[in-house]
Coordinates of N, CA and C in Angstrom, one line a residue:
M3 N 0.9 -1.2 0.0 CA 0.0 0.0 0.0 C 0.9 1.2 0.0
K4 N 0.7 2.1 -1.0 CA 1.5 3.3 -1.0 C 0.9 4.4 -0.2
E5 N 1.7 5.1 0.5 CA 1.2 6.2 1.4 C 1.6 7.5 0.9
W6 N 0.6 8.5 1.0 CA 0.8 9.8 0.5 C 0.4 10.8 1.6
R7 N 1.1 12.0 1.6 CA 0.7 13.1 2.3 C -0.4 13.8 1.5
I8 N -1.3 14.5 2.1 CA -2.4 15.1 1.4 C -1.9 16.1 0.3
A9 N -0.9 16.8 0.5 CA -0.4 17.8 -0.5 C 0.2 17.0 -1.7
D10 N 0.9 15.9 -1.4 CA 1.4 15.1 -2.5 C 0.3 14.5 -3.3
A11 N -0.7 14.0 -2.6 CA -1.9 13.4 -3.3 C -2.6 14.4 -4.2
K12 N -2.7 15.6 -3.8 CA -3.3 16.7 -4.6 C -2.4 16.9 -5.8
N13 N -1.1 17.0 -5.7 CA -0.2 17.3 -6.8 C -0.1 16.2 -7.8
K14 N -0.3 14.9 -7.3 CA -0.1 13.8 -8.2 C -1.3 12.9 -8.2
L15 N -2.5 13.6 -8.3 CA -3.8 12.9 -8.3 C -3.8 11.8 -9.4
S16 N -3.4 12.1 -10.6 CA -3.4 11.1 -11.7 C -2.7 9.9 -11.3
E17 N -1.5 10.0 -10.8 CA -0.7 8.9 -10.4 C -1.4 8.1 -9.3
L18 N -2.0 8.8 -8.3 CA -2.7 8.1 -7.2 C -3.8 7.3 -7.8
V19 N -4.6 7.9 -8.7 CA -5.8 7.2 -9.3 C -5.3 6.0 -10.1
N20 N -4.3 6.2 -10.9 CA -3.8 5.1 -11.7 C -3.3 3.9 -10.9
N21 N -2.6 4.2 -9.7 CA -2.2 3.1 -8.8 C -3.4 2.4 -8.2
A22 N -4.4 3.1 -7.9 CA -5.6 2.5 -7.3 C -6.3 1.7 -8.4
L23 N -6.4 2.2 -9.6 CA -7.0 1.4 -10.7 C -6.3 0.1 -11.0
A24 N -4.9 0.2 -10.8 CA -4.1 -1.0 -11.0 C -4.2 -2.0 -9.9
G25 N -5.0 -1.7 -8.8 CA -5.2 -2.7 -7.8 C -4.4 -2.4 -6.5
E26 N -3.6 -1.4 -6.5 CA -2.9 -1.1 -5.3 C -3.6 0.0 -4.4
A27 N -4.0 -0.4 -3.2 CA -4.6 0.6 -2.3 C -3.7 1.7 -2.0
Q28 N -4.3 2.9 -1.9 CA -3.5 4.1 -1.6 C -4.0 4.7 -0.3
L29 N -3.0 5.0 0.6 CA -3.3 5.5 1.9 C -2.9 7.0 1.9
V30 N -3.9 7.9 2.1 CA -3.6 9.3 2.1 C -3.7 9.8 3.6
H31 N -2.6 10.4 4.1 CA -2.6 11.0 5.4 C -3.0 12.4 5.4
R32 N -3.8 12.7 6.4 CA -4.2 14.1 6.6 C -4.1 14.4 8.1
R33 N -3.9 15.6 8.5 CA -3.8 15.9 9.9 C -4.8 15.3 10.8
D34 N -6.1 15.4 10.4 CA -7.2 14.9 11.2 C -7.7 13.5 10.8
G35 N -7.0 12.8 10.0 CA -7.5 11.5 9.7 C -6.8 10.9 8.4
N36 N -7.1 9.7 8.1 CA -6.5 9.0 7.0 C -7.6 8.4 6.1
V37 N -7.4 8.3 4.8 CA -8.3 7.6 3.9 C -7.6 6.6 3.1
V38 N -8.3 5.6 2.7 CA -7.8 4.6 1.8 C -8.6 4.7 0.5
I39 N -7.8 4.8 -0.6 CA -8.5 4.9 -1.9 C -8.2 3.6 -2.7
I40 N -9.3 3.0 -3.1 CA -9.3 1.7 -3.9 C -10.1 1.9 -5.1
S41 N -10.0 1.0 -6.1 CA -10.8 1.0 -7.3 C -12.2 0.6 -7.0
K42 N -13.1 1.0 -7.9 CA -14.6 0.7 -7.7 C -14.8 -0.8 -7.7
E43 N -14.1 -1.5 -8.5 CA -14.2 -3.0 -8.6 C -13.8 -3.6 -7.3
E44 N -12.7 -3.1 -6.7 CA -12.3 -3.7 -5.4 C -13.3 -3.4 -4.3
Y45 N -13.8 -2.2 -4.3 CA -14.8 -1.7 -3.4 C -16.1 -2.6 -3.5
E46 N -16.6 -2.8 -4.7 CA -17.8 -3.7 -4.9 C -17.5 -5.1 -4.5
Q47 N -16.3 -5.6 -4.7 CA -16.0 -6.9 -4.2 C -16.0 -7.0 -2.7
L48 N -15.5 -6.0 -2.0 CA -15.6 -6.0 -0.6 C -17.0 -5.9 -0.1
I49 N -17.8 -5.0 -0.6 CA -19.2 -4.8 -0.2 C -20.0 -6.0 -0.6
G50 N -19.8 -6.6 -1.7 CA -20.6 -7.7 -2.2 C -20.5 -8.9 -1.3
Q51 N -19.5 -9.0 -0.5 CA -19.3 -10.2 0.4 C -20.1 -10.1 1.7
R52 N -20.6 -8.9 1.9 CA -21.4 -8.7 3.1 C -22.8 -9.4 3.0
K53 N -23.3 -10.0 4.1 CA -24.6 -10.6 4.1 C -25.5 -9.7 4.9
T54 N -26.8 -9.7 4.6 CA -27.7 -9.1 5.5 C -27.8 -9.8 6.8
F55 N -28.4 -9.2 7.8 CA -28.5 -9.9 9.1 C -29.3 -11.2 8.9
K56 N -30.4 -11.1 8.2 CA -31.2 -12.3 7.9 C -30.4 -13.4 7.2
Q57 N -29.7 -13.1 6.2 CA -28.9 -14.1 5.5 C -27.8 -14.7 6.5
Y58 N -27.2 -13.9 7.3 CA -26.2 -14.4 8.3 C -26.9 -15.4 9.3
I59 N -28.0 -15.0 9.8 CA -28.7 -15.9 10.8 C -29.1 -17.2 10.2
L60 N -29.6 -17.1 8.9 CA -30.1 -18.3 8.3 C -29.1 -19.2 7.6
S61 N -27.9 -18.7 7.5 CA -26.8 -19.5 6.8 C -26.1 -20.4 7.8
P62 N -25.7 -21.5 7.4 CA -24.9 -22.4 8.3 C -23.6 -21.7 8.7
P63 N -23.1 -22.0 9.9 CA -23.6 -22.9 10.9 C -24.6 -22.2 11.9
H64 N -25.2 -21.1 11.5 CA -26.1 -20.4 12.4 C -27.6 -20.7 12.1
E65 N -27.9 -21.9 11.7 CA -29.3 -22.3 11.4 C -30.1 -22.3 12.7
I66 N -31.3 -21.9 12.7 CA -32.1 -21.8 13.9 C -33.2 -22.8 13.9
D67 N -33.3 -23.6 12.9 CA -34.4 -24.6 12.9 C -34.3 -25.6 14.1
H68 N -33.2 -25.9 14.5 CA -33.0 -26.9 15.6 C -33.4 -26.3 17.0
L69 N -33.6 -25.0 17.1 CA -34.0 -24.4 18.3 C -35.3 -24.9 18.8
D70 N -36.3 -25.1 17.9 CA -37.6 -25.6 18.3 C -37.5 -26.9 19.0
D71 N -36.6 -27.8 18.6 CA -36.4 -29.1 19.2 C -35.9 -29.0 20.6
M72 N -35.2 -27.9 20.9 CA -34.6 -27.7 22.3 C -35.6 -27.2 23.3
R73 N -36.7 -26.7 22.8 CA -37.7 -26.0 23.7 C -38.4 -27.1 24.6
D74 N -38.6 -26.8 25.8 CA -39.3 -27.7 26.7 C -40.8 -27.8 26.3
K75 N -41.2 -29.0 26.0 CA -42.6 -29.2 25.5 C -43.6 -29.6 26.6
S76 N -43.2 -29.6 27.8 CA -44.1 -29.9 28.9 C -45.1 -28.8 29.0
P77 N -46.3 -29.2 29.6 CA -47.4 -28.2 29.7 C -46.9 -27.0 30.6
M78 N -47.5 -25.9 30.3 CA -47.1 -24.7 31.1 C -47.8 -24.8 32.4
R79 N -47.2 -24.1 33.4 CA -47.7 -24.1 34.7 C -48.8 -23.0 34.8
S80 N -49.7 -23.2 35.7 CA -50.8 -22.2 35.8 C -50.3 -21.1 36.7
V81 N -50.7 -19.9 36.4 CA -50.3 -18.7 37.2 C -51.6 -18.0 37.7
D82 N -51.6 -17.7 39.0 CA -52.7 -17.0 39.6 C -52.5 -15.5 39.3
L83 N -53.5 -14.9 38.8 CA -53.3 -13.4 38.5 C -54.2 -12.7 39.5

């Protein structure tokens, strides 16, 4: 990963973009924080791997179908209200 100061990144923006498009992540340092610049294809690949919460819960090994078998099936106790 190539690292840049913000001033250098501004002056050599074309080089920075070309490096990112070639698949090399670019780290730009700024006084109040850092950013990583990657190509759109790499970004979509990273985001595309995320599952929704529902997909995560329903995908193995997190299946929840077996939970019903674990529940106590004895009759409920009566409660005086």
